[in-house]
Amino acid sequence: MTLFTMLLVMIAERLFKLGEHWHLDHRMEVLFRRIRHFSLIRTLLMTAGVMLVVFLLLRSLYGLFFNVPLLVVWILLGVLCIGAGKVRLHYHAYLKAATNNDAHARGAMASELTLIHGVPPECDEREFLRELQNALLWINFRFYLAPLFWFVVGGAWGPVLMMGYAFLRAWQSWLARYLTPHERLQSGIDAILHVLDWLPVRLFGVVYALIGHGEKALPAWFASLGDRHTSQYLVLTRLAQFSLAREPHTDKIETPKAAVSMAKKTSFVVVVIVALLTIYGTLI
Protein backbone atom coordinates (compact mmCIF):
# COMPACT_ATOMS: atom_id res chain seq x y z
CA MET A 1 0.00 0.00 0.00
CA THR A 2 2.98 2.31 0.56
CA LEU A 3 3.99 2.42 -3.13
CA PHE A 4 0.41 2.77 -4.38
CA THR A 5 -0.31 5.62 -1.97
CA MET A 6 2.98 7.35 -2.76
CA LEU A 7 2.32 7.30 -6.50
CA LEU A 8 -1.21 8.65 -6.09
CA VAL A 9 0.03 11.41 -3.79
CA MET A 10 2.81 12.43 -6.21
CA ILE A 11 0.35 12.53 -9.12
CA ALA A 12 -2.19 14.56 -7.13
CA GLU A 13 0.50 16.97 -5.96
CA ARG A 14 1.72 17.65 -9.47
CA LEU A 15 -1.75 18.10 -10.96
CA PHE A 16 -3.77 19.86 -8.29
CA LYS A 17 -1.65 21.13 -5.37
CA LEU A 18 -0.62 24.58 -6.54
CA GLY A 19 -1.70 26.71 -3.58
CA GLU A 20 -2.10 26.53 0.18
CA HIS A 21 -5.48 24.80 0.47
CA TRP A 22 -4.07 21.25 0.66
CA HIS A 23 -0.93 22.16 2.56
CA LEU A 24 -0.28 21.23 6.20
CA ASP A 25 1.86 24.32 6.80
CA HIS A 26 -1.12 26.53 6.00
CA ARG A 27 -3.58 24.45 8.03
CA MET A 28 -1.37 24.62 11.13
CA GLU A 29 -1.28 28.42 11.17
CA VAL A 30 -4.46 28.53 13.29
CA LEU A 31 -2.65 26.57 16.02
CA PHE A 32 0.66 28.39 15.72
CA ARG A 33 -0.94 31.83 16.14
CA ARG A 34 -2.13 30.85 19.62
CA ILE A 35 1.33 29.97 20.93
CA ARG A 36 2.99 32.62 23.08
CA HIS A 37 5.70 30.67 24.91
CA PHE A 38 8.43 28.65 23.22
CA SER A 39 10.50 25.74 24.48
CA LEU A 40 11.90 22.42 23.36
CA ILE A 41 9.44 20.57 25.61
CA ARG A 42 6.46 22.41 24.12
CA THR A 43 7.62 21.60 20.59
CA LEU A 44 8.01 17.91 21.45
CA LEU A 45 4.62 17.77 23.19
CA MET A 46 2.84 19.42 20.25
CA THR A 47 4.46 17.00 17.81
CA ALA A 48 3.61 13.99 19.98
CA GLY A 49 0.01 15.20 20.22
CA VAL A 50 -0.35 15.49 16.43
CA MET A 51 1.20 12.05 15.92
CA LEU A 52 -1.08 10.53 18.56
CA VAL A 53 -4.19 11.91 16.85
CA VAL A 54 -3.08 10.42 13.52
CA PHE A 55 -2.22 7.09 15.20
CA LEU A 56 -5.65 6.84 16.83
CA LEU A 57 -7.36 7.76 13.54
CA LEU A 58 -5.51 5.04 11.62
CA ARG A 59 -6.09 2.54 14.40
CA SER A 60 -9.84 3.21 14.37
CA LEU A 61 -10.05 2.67 10.60
CA TYR A 62 -7.89 -0.46 10.43
CA GLY A 63 -9.86 -3.40 8.98
CA LEU A 64 -12.97 -1.29 8.35
CA PHE A 65 -14.72 -1.84 4.98
CA PHE A 66 -11.76 -3.73 3.49
CA ASN A 67 -9.44 -0.87 4.55
CA VAL A 68 -10.82 1.47 1.88
CA PRO A 69 -11.36 4.35 4.37
CA LEU A 70 -7.83 3.72 5.68
CA LEU A 71 -6.40 4.04 2.17
CA VAL A 72 -8.30 7.29 1.62
CA VAL A 73 -6.89 8.74 4.85
CA TRP A 74 -3.36 7.64 3.86
CA ILE A 75 -3.75 9.53 0.57
CA LEU A 76 -5.21 12.64 2.21
CA LEU A 77 -2.42 12.76 4.78
CA GLY A 78 0.16 12.30 2.03
CA VAL A 79 -1.28 15.17 0.01
CA LEU A 80 -1.19 17.41 3.10
CA CYS A 81 2.41 16.55 4.02
CA ILE A 82 4.16 15.99 0.67
CA GLY A 83 4.59 18.81 -1.82
CA ALA A 84 5.73 22.41 -1.76
CA GLY A 85 2.35 23.97 -2.49
CA LYS A 86 2.71 27.75 -2.66
CA VAL A 87 6.51 27.52 -2.82
CA ARG A 88 6.18 26.18 -6.36
CA LEU A 89 4.27 29.34 -7.26
CA HIS A 90 7.08 31.43 -5.78
CA TYR A 91 9.59 29.57 -7.96
CA HIS A 92 7.60 30.17 -11.14
CA ALA A 93 7.09 33.81 -10.14
CA TYR A 94 10.87 34.13 -9.71
CA LEU A 95 11.46 32.76 -13.21
CA LYS A 96 8.90 35.14 -14.65
CA ALA A 97 10.46 38.12 -12.86
CA ALA A 98 13.95 37.11 -13.97
CA THR A 99 12.78 36.75 -17.57
CA ASN A 100 11.20 40.22 -17.46
CA ASN A 101 14.27 41.73 -15.69
CA ASP A 102 12.05 42.82 -12.80
CA ALA A 103 14.67 43.16 -10.06
CA HIS A 104 12.20 44.00 -7.28
CA ALA A 105 9.90 41.02 -7.92
CA ARG A 106 12.87 38.76 -8.45
CA GLY A 107 14.35 39.77 -5.09
CA ALA A 108 11.01 39.31 -3.32
CA MET A 109 10.54 35.79 -4.67
CA ALA A 110 14.16 34.87 -3.94
CA SER A 111 13.59 35.97 -0.33
CA GLU A 112 10.60 33.65 -0.12
CA LEU A 113 12.58 30.73 -1.52
CA THR A 114 15.55 31.32 0.84
CA LEU A 115 13.35 31.92 3.90
CA ILE A 116 14.84 29.26 6.21
CA HIS A 117 18.59 29.76 5.76
CA GLY A 118 18.73 33.13 4.02
CA VAL A 119 21.47 34.55 1.79
CA PRO A 120 24.81 35.86 3.10
CA PRO A 121 24.96 39.68 3.06
CA GLU A 122 27.19 41.44 0.54
CA CYS A 123 27.40 38.39 -1.73
CA ASP A 124 27.95 38.80 -5.45
CA GLU A 125 25.61 37.53 -8.19
CA ARG A 126 27.35 34.16 -8.54
CA GLU A 127 27.19 33.49 -4.79
CA PHE A 128 23.56 34.63 -4.72
CA LEU A 129 22.61 32.20 -7.48
CA ARG A 130 24.45 29.36 -5.77
CA GLU A 131 22.55 30.04 -2.53
CA LEU A 132 19.32 30.12 -4.51
CA GLN A 133 20.21 26.72 -5.94
CA ASN A 134 20.89 25.44 -2.44
CA ALA A 135 17.55 26.76 -1.21
CA LEU A 136 15.69 25.00 -4.03
CA LEU A 137 17.50 21.74 -3.34
CA TRP A 138 16.65 22.05 0.35
CA ILE A 139 13.00 22.79 -0.44
CA ASN A 140 12.87 19.58 -2.47
CA PHE A 141 14.35 17.71 0.50
CA ARG A 142 12.05 19.27 3.10
CA PHE A 143 8.80 18.99 1.17
CA TYR A 144 9.32 15.81 -0.87
CA LEU A 145 12.26 13.57 0.00
CA ALA A 146 12.23 13.74 3.81
CA PRO A 147 8.45 13.20 4.21
CA LEU A 148 8.68 10.32 1.74
CA PHE A 149 11.53 8.82 3.77
CA TRP A 150 9.52 8.79 7.00
CA PHE A 151 6.42 7.58 5.16
CA VAL A 152 8.31 4.61 3.72
CA VAL A 153 10.38 3.61 6.76
CA GLY A 154 7.31 3.80 9.00
CA GLY A 155 5.66 0.89 7.25
CA ALA A 156 2.07 0.45 8.41
CA TRP A 157 2.44 3.55 10.61
CA GLY A 158 4.30 5.60 8.02
CA PRO A 159 1.63 8.35 7.97
CA VAL A 160 2.21 8.90 11.70
CA LEU A 161 5.93 9.55 11.24
CA MET A 162 5.33 11.60 8.11
CA MET A 163 2.80 13.78 9.90
CA GLY A 164 5.17 14.33 12.82
CA TYR A 165 7.95 15.42 10.48
CA ALA A 166 5.67 17.65 8.41
CA PHE A 167 4.39 19.30 11.59
CA LEU A 168 7.96 20.13 12.66
CA ARG A 169 8.70 21.49 9.19
CA ALA A 170 5.61 23.69 9.36
CA TRP A 171 6.55 24.94 12.83
CA GLN A 172 10.06 25.84 11.68
CA SER A 173 8.72 27.73 8.64
CA TRP A 174 6.23 29.64 10.81
CA LEU A 175 8.91 30.64 13.29
CA ALA A 176 11.27 31.74 10.50
CA ARG A 177 8.61 33.84 8.79
CA TYR A 178 6.85 35.54 11.70
CA LEU A 179 8.96 35.38 14.86
CA THR A 180 12.45 36.31 16.03
CA PRO A 181 15.60 34.16 15.83
CA HIS A 182 15.62 34.06 19.66
CA GLU A 183 12.11 32.58 19.83
CA ARG A 184 13.04 30.09 17.14
CA LEU A 185 16.09 29.10 19.18
CA GLN A 186 13.97 28.71 22.32
CA SER A 187 11.61 26.34 20.50
CA GLY A 188 14.44 23.87 19.85
CA ILE A 189 13.05 23.19 16.38
CA ASP A 190 16.38 23.42 14.56
CA ALA A 191 18.03 20.99 16.98
CA ILE A 192 15.22 18.45 16.60
CA LEU A 193 15.26 18.58 12.82
CA HIS A 194 19.07 18.40 12.80
CA VAL A 195 18.79 14.96 14.44
CA LEU A 196 15.86 13.76 12.34
CA ASP A 197 17.47 14.86 9.08
CA TRP A 198 20.84 13.16 9.68
CA LEU A 199 19.99 9.81 8.09
CA PRO A 200 17.77 10.97 5.20
CA VAL A 201 20.33 13.64 4.23
CA ARG A 202 23.03 10.96 3.92
CA LEU A 203 20.76 8.63 1.97
CA PHE A 204 19.62 11.24 -0.51
CA GLY A 205 23.04 12.86 -0.60
CA VAL A 206 24.52 9.73 -2.13
CA VAL A 207 21.80 9.86 -4.80
CA TYR A 208 22.89 13.41 -5.66
CA ALA A 209 26.48 12.20 -5.82
CA LEU A 210 25.64 9.33 -8.17
CA ILE A 211 23.32 11.09 -10.62
CA GLY A 212 25.57 14.13 -11.06
CA HIS A 213 29.26 14.52 -11.64
CA GLY A 214 30.25 12.59 -8.55
CA GLU A 215 34.04 12.45 -8.72
CA LYS A 216 34.26 14.83 -5.74
CA ALA A 217 30.79 14.21 -4.34
CA LEU A 218 31.36 10.60 -3.31
CA PRO A 219 34.49 11.32 -1.19
CA ALA A 220 32.60 14.19 0.44
CA TRP A 221 29.68 11.86 1.16
CA PHE A 222 31.93 9.32 2.88
CA ALA A 223 33.43 12.14 4.96
CA SER A 224 29.92 13.26 6.00
CA LEU A 225 29.15 9.88 7.60
CA GLY A 226 31.24 10.78 10.63
CA ASP A 227 30.10 14.40 10.79
CA ARG A 228 27.55 15.04 13.53
CA HIS A 229 27.94 18.80 13.88
CA THR A 230 27.74 20.40 10.42
CA SER A 231 24.19 21.48 9.60
CA GLN A 232 22.29 19.03 7.43
CA TYR A 233 21.54 21.88 5.02
CA LEU A 234 25.25 22.38 4.38
CA VAL A 235 25.91 18.64 4.05
CA LEU A 236 23.17 18.10 1.47
CA THR A 237 23.79 21.24 -0.56
CA ARG A 238 27.56 20.71 -0.55
CA LEU A 239 27.08 17.24 -2.04
CA ALA A 240 24.63 18.60 -4.59
CA GLN A 241 26.97 21.45 -5.54
CA PHE A 242 29.75 18.98 -6.31
CA SER A 243 27.34 17.33 -8.73
CA LEU A 244 26.27 20.70 -10.14
CA ALA A 245 29.84 21.94 -10.60
CA ARG A 246 29.66 21.78 -14.39
CA GLU A 247 26.29 23.53 -14.56
CA PRO A 248 26.01 27.32 -15.13
CA HIS A 249 26.27 29.55 -12.04
CA THR A 250 25.96 32.91 -13.75
CA ASP A 251 22.60 32.79 -15.51
CA LYS A 252 19.72 33.99 -13.32
CA ILE A 253 17.28 31.64 -15.06
CA GLU A 254 19.31 28.56 -15.98
CA THR A 255 21.05 28.35 -12.58
CA PRO A 256 17.89 27.68 -10.52
CA LYS A 257 16.53 25.47 -13.31
CA ALA A 258 19.61 23.25 -13.04
CA ALA A 259 18.96 22.73 -9.33
CA VAL A 260 15.29 21.94 -9.89
CA SER A 261 16.19 19.51 -12.67
CA MET A 262 18.57 17.64 -10.38
CA ALA A 263 15.98 17.62 -7.59
CA LYS A 264 13.39 16.09 -9.93
CA LYS A 265 15.87 13.41 -11.03
CA THR A 266 16.58 12.58 -7.39
CA SER A 267 12.87 12.28 -6.59
CA PHE A 268 12.38 9.99 -9.59
CA VAL A 269 15.29 7.77 -8.50
CA VAL A 270 13.78 7.53 -5.00
CA VAL A 271 10.40 6.46 -6.40
CA VAL A 272 12.10 3.81 -8.55
CA ILE A 273 14.04 2.49 -5.55
CA VAL A 274 10.86 2.27 -3.45
CA ALA A 275 9.12 0.46 -6.32
CA LEU A 276 11.94 -2.09 -6.61
CA LEU A 277 12.00 -2.67 -2.85
CA THR A 278 8.23 -3.18 -2.91
CA ILE A 279 8.41 -5.63 -5.82
CA TYR A 280 11.05 -7.69 -4.02
CA GLY A 281 9.00 -7.73 -0.83
CA THR A 282 11.22 -5.53 1.29
CA LEU A 283 8.44 -2.93 1.74
CA ILE A 284 4.71 -3.44 2.18
mmCIF file of C-alpha atoms in Angstrom, residues 8-257:
data_model
loop_
_atom_site.group_PDB
_atom_site.id
_atom_site.type_symbol
_atom_site.label_atom_id
_atom_site.label_comp_id
_atom_site.label_asym_id
_atom_site.label_seq_id
_atom_site.Cartn_x
_atom_site.Cartn_y
_atom_site.Cartn_z
ATOM 1 C CA LEU A 8 -1.209 8.652 -6.091
ATOM 2 C CA VAL A 9 0.025 11.408 -3.787
ATOM 3 C CA MET A 10 2.808 12.434 -6.207
ATOM 4 C CA ILE A 11 0.352 12.534 -9.117
ATOM 5 C CA ALA A 12 -2.190 14.563 -7.131
ATOM 6 C CA GLU A 13 0.497 16.966 -5.956
ATOM 7 C CA ARG A 14 1.718 17.650 -9.474
ATOM 8 C CA LEU A 15 -1.749 18.097 -10.963
ATOM 9 C CA PHE A 16 -3.766 19.864 -8.288
ATOM 10 C CA LYS A 17 -1.652 21.128 -5.374
ATOM 11 C CA LEU A 18 -0.619 24.583 -6.537
ATOM 12 C CA GLY A 19 -1.705 26.711 -3.577
ATOM 13 C CA GLU A 20 -2.098 26.526 0.183
ATOM 14 C CA HIS A 21 -5.478 24.797 0.466
ATOM 15 C CA TRP A 22 -4.072 21.247 0.664
ATOM 16 C CA HIS A 23 -0.928 22.159 2.564
ATOM 17 C CA LEU A 24 -0.280 21.229 6.199
ATOM 18 C CA ASP A 25 1.865 24.318 6.797
ATOM 19 C CA HIS A 26 -1.121 26.526 5.997
ATOM 20 C CA ARG A 27 -3.578 24.451 8.032
ATOM 21 C CA MET A 28 -1.367 24.622 11.131
ATOM 22 C CA GLU A 29 -1.280 28.418 11.171
ATOM 23 C CA VAL A 30 -4.455 28.530 13.287
ATOM 24 C CA LEU A 31 -2.653 26.573 16.024
ATOM 25 C CA PHE A 32 0.656 28.394 15.717
ATOM 26 C CA ARG A 33 -0.936 31.833 16.138
ATOM 27 C CA ARG A 34 -2.134 30.852 19.624
ATOM 28 C CA ILE A 35 1.329 29.970 20.930
ATOM 29 C CA ARG A 36 2.995 32.619 23.077
ATOM 30 C CA HIS A 37 5.696 30.666 24.908
ATOM 31 C CA PHE A 38 8.431 28.653 23.217
ATOM 32 C CA SER A 39 10.501 25.742 24.484
ATOM 33 C CA LEU A 40 11.896 22.416 23.361
ATOM 34 C CA ILE A 41 9.436 20.565 25.611
ATOM 35 C CA ARG A 42 6.464 22.411 24.121
ATOM 36 C CA THR A 43 7.618 21.598 20.589
ATOM 37 C CA LEU A 44 8.006 17.912 21.450
ATOM 38 C CA LEU A 45 4.618 17.767 23.191
ATOM 39 C CA MET A 46 2.836 19.418 20.254
ATOM 40 C CA THR A 47 4.462 17.001 17.815
ATOM 41 C CA ALA A 48 3.613 13.989 19.980
ATOM 42 C CA GLY A 49 0.009 15.198 20.216
ATOM 43 C CA VAL A 50 -0.346 15.489 16.432
ATOM 44 C CA MET A 51 1.195 12.049 15.925
ATOM 45 C CA LEU A 52 -1.082 10.534 18.563
ATOM 46 C CA VAL A 53 -4.188 11.907 16.846
ATOM 47 C CA VAL A 54 -3.080 10.416 13.518
ATOM 48 C CA PHE A 55 -2.216 7.087 15.195
ATOM 49 C CA LEU A 56 -5.655 6.843 16.828
ATOM 50 C CA LEU A 57 -7.358 7.760 13.540
ATOM 51 C CA LEU A 58 -5.510 5.042 11.615
ATOM 52 C CA ARG A 59 -6.093 2.541 14.397
ATOM 53 C CA SER A 60 -9.837 3.210 14.370
ATOM 54 C CA LEU A 61 -10.050 2.669 10.596
ATOM 55 C CA TYR A 62 -7.888 -0.465 10.429
ATOM 56 C CA GLY A 63 -9.856 -3.395 8.977
ATOM 57 C CA LEU A 64 -12.966 -1.294 8.352
ATOM 58 C CA PHE A 65 -14.723 -1.843 4.982
ATOM 59 C CA PHE A 66 -11.762 -3.726 3.489
ATOM 60 C CA ASN A 67 -9.445 -0.872 4.546
ATOM 61 C CA VAL A 68 -10.824 1.469 1.882
ATOM 62 C CA PRO A 69 -11.358 4.350 4.375
ATOM 63 C CA LEU A 70 -7.830 3.717 5.679
ATOM 64 C CA LEU A 71 -6.396 4.042 2.169
ATOM 65 C CA VAL A 72 -8.304 7.291 1.616
ATOM 66 C CA VAL A 73 -6.892 8.735 4.852
ATOM 67 C CA TRP A 74 -3.364 7.643 3.858
ATOM 68 C CA ILE A 75 -3.750 9.527 0.572
ATOM 69 C CA LEU A 76 -5.209 12.641 2.209
ATOM 70 C CA LEU A 77 -2.417 12.762 4.781
ATOM 71 C CA GLY A 78 0.164 12.296 2.031
ATOM 72 C CA VAL A 79 -1.283 15.168 0.012
ATOM 73 C CA LEU A 80 -1.190 17.411 3.097
ATOM 74 C CA CYS A 81 2.406 16.548 4.016
ATOM 75 C CA ILE A 82 4.162 15.988 0.668
ATOM 76 C CA GLY A 83 4.588 18.808 -1.819
ATOM 77 C CA ALA A 84 5.735 22.411 -1.756
ATOM 78 C CA GLY A 85 2.354 23.974 -2.494
ATOM 79 C CA LYS A 86 2.713 27.750 -2.661
ATOM 80 C CA VAL A 87 6.508 27.524 -2.818
ATOM 81 C CA ARG A 88 6.183 26.184 -6.359
ATOM 82 C CA LEU A 89 4.271 29.335 -7.259
ATOM 83 C CA HIS A 90 7.076 31.426 -5.781
ATOM 84 C CA TYR A 91 9.587 29.568 -7.960
ATOM 85 C CA HIS A 92 7.597 30.166 -11.141
ATOM 86 C CA ALA A 93 7.094 33.806 -10.144
ATOM 87 C CA TYR A 94 10.868 34.133 -9.707
ATOM 88 C CA LEU A 95 11.464 32.765 -13.215
ATOM 89 C CA LYS A 96 8.900 35.142 -14.653
ATOM 90 C CA ALA A 97 10.455 38.117 -12.860
ATOM 91 C CA ALA A 98 13.954 37.105 -13.969
ATOM 92 C CA THR A 99 12.775 36.747 -17.567
ATOM 93 C CA ASN A 100 11.205 40.224 -17.456
ATOM 94 C CA ASN A 101 14.266 41.726 -15.692
ATOM 95 C CA ASP A 102 12.045 42.820 -12.798
ATOM 96 C CA ALA A 103 14.668 43.165 -10.057
ATOM 97 C CA HIS A 104 12.197 44.003 -7.280
ATOM 98 C CA ALA A 105 9.896 41.020 -7.924
ATOM 99 C CA ARG A 106 12.867 38.757 -8.448
ATOM 100 C CA GLY A 107 14.349 39.767 -5.087
ATOM 101 C CA ALA A 108 11.011 39.313 -3.318
ATOM 102 C CA MET A 109 10.543 35.794 -4.675
ATOM 103 C CA ALA A 110 14.162 34.870 -3.937
ATOM 104 C CA SER A 111 13.594 35.974 -0.332
ATOM 105 C CA GLU A 112 10.598 33.646 -0.121
ATOM 106 C CA LEU A 113 12.580 30.729 -1.516
ATOM 107 C CA THR A 114 15.546 31.319 0.838
ATOM 108 C CA LEU A 115 13.354 31.919 3.904
ATOM 109 C CA ILE A 116 14.842 29.262 6.213
ATOM 110 C CA HIS A 117 18.587 29.764 5.757
ATOM 111 C CA GLY A 118 18.731 33.126 4.021
ATOM 112 C CA VAL A 119 21.469 34.550 1.785
ATOM 113 C CA PRO A 120 24.807 35.864 3.098
ATOM 114 C CA PRO A 121 24.963 39.684 3.060
ATOM 115 C CA GLU A 122 27.188 41.437 0.541
ATOM 116 C CA CYS A 123 27.400 38.388 -1.729
ATOM 117 C CA ASP A 124 27.946 38.801 -5.452
ATOM 118 C CA GLU A 125 25.610 37.526 -8.188
ATOM 119 C CA ARG A 126 27.351 34.161 -8.541
ATOM 120 C CA GLU A 127 27.190 33.491 -4.793
ATOM 121 C CA PHE A 128 23.561 34.630 -4.718
ATOM 122 C CA LEU A 129 22.607 32.199 -7.482
ATOM 123 C CA ARG A 130 24.452 29.359 -5.774
ATOM 124 C CA GLU A 131 22.555 30.039 -2.534
ATOM 125 C CA LEU A 132 19.317 30.120 -4.505
ATOM 126 C CA GLN A 133 20.211 26.721 -5.940
ATOM 127 C CA ASN A 134 20.887 25.441 -2.438
ATOM 128 C CA ALA A 135 17.551 26.758 -1.211
ATOM 129 C CA LEU A 136 15.688 25.004 -4.032
ATOM 130 C CA LEU A 137 17.502 21.743 -3.336
ATOM 131 C CA TRP A 138 16.651 22.049 0.350
ATOM 132 C CA ILE A 139 12.999 22.787 -0.444
ATOM 133 C CA ASN A 140 12.872 19.579 -2.473
ATOM 134 C CA PHE A 141 14.346 17.709 0.501
ATOM 135 C CA ARG A 142 12.050 19.275 3.099
ATOM 136 C CA PHE A 143 8.797 18.994 1.167
ATOM 137 C CA TYR A 144 9.321 15.812 -0.872
ATOM 138 C CA LEU A 145 12.257 13.573 -0.003
ATOM 139 C CA ALA A 146 12.231 13.738 3.806
ATOM 140 C CA PRO A 147 8.451 13.204 4.210
ATOM 141 C CA LEU A 148 8.678 10.316 1.739
ATOM 142 C CA PHE A 149 11.527 8.825 3.768
ATOM 143 C CA TRP A 150 9.516 8.793 7.000
ATOM 144 C CA PHE A 151 6.419 7.582 5.156
ATOM 145 C CA VAL A 152 8.307 4.613 3.715
ATOM 146 C CA VAL A 153 10.380 3.605 6.758
ATOM 147 C CA GLY A 154 7.311 3.803 9.004
ATOM 148 C CA GLY A 155 5.656 0.888 7.255
ATOM 149 C CA ALA A 156 2.071 0.454 8.412
ATOM 150 C CA TRP A 157 2.437 3.545 10.612
ATOM 151 C CA GLY A 158 4.297 5.603 8.018
ATOM 152 C CA PRO A 159 1.633 8.345 7.970
ATOM 153 C CA VAL A 160 2.214 8.898 11.696
ATOM 154 C CA LEU A 161 5.934 9.546 11.244
ATOM 155 C CA MET A 162 5.331 11.597 8.113
ATOM 156 C CA MET A 163 2.798 13.785 9.902
ATOM 157 C CA GLY A 164 5.169 14.328 12.820
ATOM 158 C CA TYR A 165 7.948 15.418 10.480
ATOM 159 C CA ALA A 166 5.666 17.654 8.408
ATOM 160 C CA PHE A 167 4.389 19.298 11.592
ATOM 161 C CA LEU A 168 7.957 20.126 12.665
ATOM 162 C CA ARG A 169 8.697 21.489 9.190
ATOM 163 C CA ALA A 170 5.610 23.694 9.357
ATOM 164 C CA TRP A 171 6.551 24.939 12.833
ATOM 165 C CA GLN A 172 10.062 25.842 11.679
ATOM 166 C CA SER A 173 8.723 27.728 8.643
ATOM 167 C CA TRP A 174 6.234 29.640 10.808
ATOM 168 C CA LEU A 175 8.915 30.645 13.288
ATOM 169 C CA ALA A 176 11.275 31.737 10.503
ATOM 170 C CA ARG A 177 8.610 33.839 8.795
ATOM 171 C CA TYR A 178 6.846 35.543 11.703
ATOM 172 C CA LEU A 179 8.957 35.383 14.858
ATOM 173 C CA THR A 180 12.450 36.310 16.027
ATOM 174 C CA PRO A 181 15.598 34.163 15.826
ATOM 175 C CA HIS A 182 15.623 34.059 19.660
ATOM 176 C CA GLU A 183 12.110 32.583 19.831
ATOM 177 C CA ARG A 184 13.040 30.090 17.137
ATOM 178 C CA LEU A 185 16.091 29.097 19.176
ATOM 179 C CA GLN A 186 13.967 28.713 22.319
ATOM 180 C CA SER A 187 11.606 26.339 20.503
ATOM 181 C CA GLY A 188 14.437 23.868 19.853
ATOM 182 C CA ILE A 189 13.047 23.186 16.380
ATOM 183 C CA ASP A 190 16.384 23.421 14.556
ATOM 184 C CA ALA A 191 18.032 20.992 16.979
ATOM 185 C CA ILE A 192 15.217 18.451 16.601
ATOM 186 C CA LEU A 193 15.265 18.584 12.815
ATOM 187 C CA HIS A 194 19.067 18.397 12.799
ATOM 188 C CA VAL A 195 18.795 14.961 14.444
ATOM 189 C CA LEU A 196 15.862 13.763 12.338
ATOM 190 C CA ASP A 197 17.473 14.864 9.081
ATOM 191 C CA TRP A 198 20.838 13.164 9.678
ATOM 192 C CA LEU A 199 19.992 9.807 8.091
ATOM 193 C CA PRO A 200 17.766 10.966 5.195
ATOM 194 C CA VAL A 201 20.333 13.635 4.234
ATOM 195 C CA ARG A 202 23.030 10.964 3.921
ATOM 196 C CA LEU A 203 20.756 8.625 1.966
ATOM 197 C CA PHE A 204 19.615 11.239 -0.511
ATOM 198 C CA GLY A 205 23.036 12.860 -0.595
ATOM 199 C CA VAL A 206 24.522 9.734 -2.128
ATOM 200 C CA VAL A 207 21.803 9.860 -4.797
ATOM 201 C CA TYR A 208 22.887 13.409 -5.659
ATOM 202 C CA ALA A 209 26.480 12.201 -5.821
ATOM 203 C CA LEU A 210 25.642 9.333 -8.170
ATOM 204 C CA ILE A 211 23.319 11.087 -10.622
ATOM 205 C CA GLY A 212 25.565 14.130 -11.057
ATOM 206 C CA HIS A 213 29.264 14.519 -11.636
ATOM 207 C CA GLY A 214 30.245 12.588 -8.549
ATOM 208 C CA GLU A 215 34.042 12.452 -8.721
ATOM 209 C CA LYS A 216 34.261 14.827 -5.743
ATOM 210 C CA ALA A 217 30.788 14.211 -4.343
ATOM 211 C CA LEU A 218 31.362 10.601 -3.311
ATOM 212 C CA PRO A 219 34.492 11.320 -1.190
ATOM 213 C CA ALA A 220 32.603 14.190 0.440
ATOM 214 C CA TRP A 221 29.681 11.860 1.162
ATOM 215 C CA PHE A 222 31.932 9.321 2.881
ATOM 216 C CA ALA A 223 33.426 12.140 4.963
ATOM 217 C CA SER A 224 29.916 13.259 6.001
ATOM 218 C CA LEU A 225 29.150 9.878 7.595
ATOM 219 C CA GLY A 226 31.245 10.779 10.629
ATOM 220 C CA ASP A 227 30.096 14.400 10.790
ATOM 221 C CA ARG A 228 27.546 15.040 13.532
ATOM 222 C CA HIS A 229 27.938 18.803 13.876
ATOM 223 C CA THR A 230 27.736 20.395 10.417
ATOM 224 C CA SER A 231 24.189 21.480 9.597
ATOM 225 C CA GLN A 232 22.287 19.030 7.428
ATOM 226 C CA TYR A 233 21.537 21.880 5.023
ATOM 227 C CA LEU A 234 25.246 22.383 4.382
ATOM 228 C CA VAL A 235 25.912 18.643 4.055
ATOM 229 C CA LEU A 236 23.175 18.096 1.470
ATOM 230 C CA THR A 237 23.790 21.242 -0.560
ATOM 231 C CA ARG A 238 27.557 20.706 -0.555
ATOM 232 C CA LEU A 239 27.077 17.244 -2.045
ATOM 233 C CA ALA A 240 24.629 18.597 -4.590
ATOM 234 C CA GLN A 241 26.965 21.452 -5.538
ATOM 235 C CA PHE A 242 29.746 18.977 -6.305
ATOM 236 C CA SER A 243 27.344 17.329 -8.732
ATOM 237 C CA LEU A 244 26.270 20.704 -10.139
ATOM 238 C CA ALA A 245 29.840 21.936 -10.602
ATOM 239 C CA ARG A 246 29.657 21.778 -14.393
ATOM 240 C CA GLU A 247 26.294 23.530 -14.559
ATOM 241 C CA PRO A 248 26.006 27.325 -15.128
ATOM 242 C CA HIS A 249 26.266 29.549 -12.041
ATOM 243 C CA THR A 250 25.958 32.909 -13.749
ATOM 244 C CA ASP A 251 22.600 32.794 -15.513
ATOM 245 C CA LYS A 252 19.718 33.988 -13.317
ATOM 246 C CA ILE A 253 17.276 31.638 -15.063
ATOM 247 C CA GLU A 254 19.307 28.560 -15.980
ATOM 248 C CA THR A 255 21.048 28.345 -12.584
ATOM 249 C CA PRO A 256 17.888 27.676 -10.518
ATOM 250 C CA LYS A 257 16.526 25.474 -13.311
#
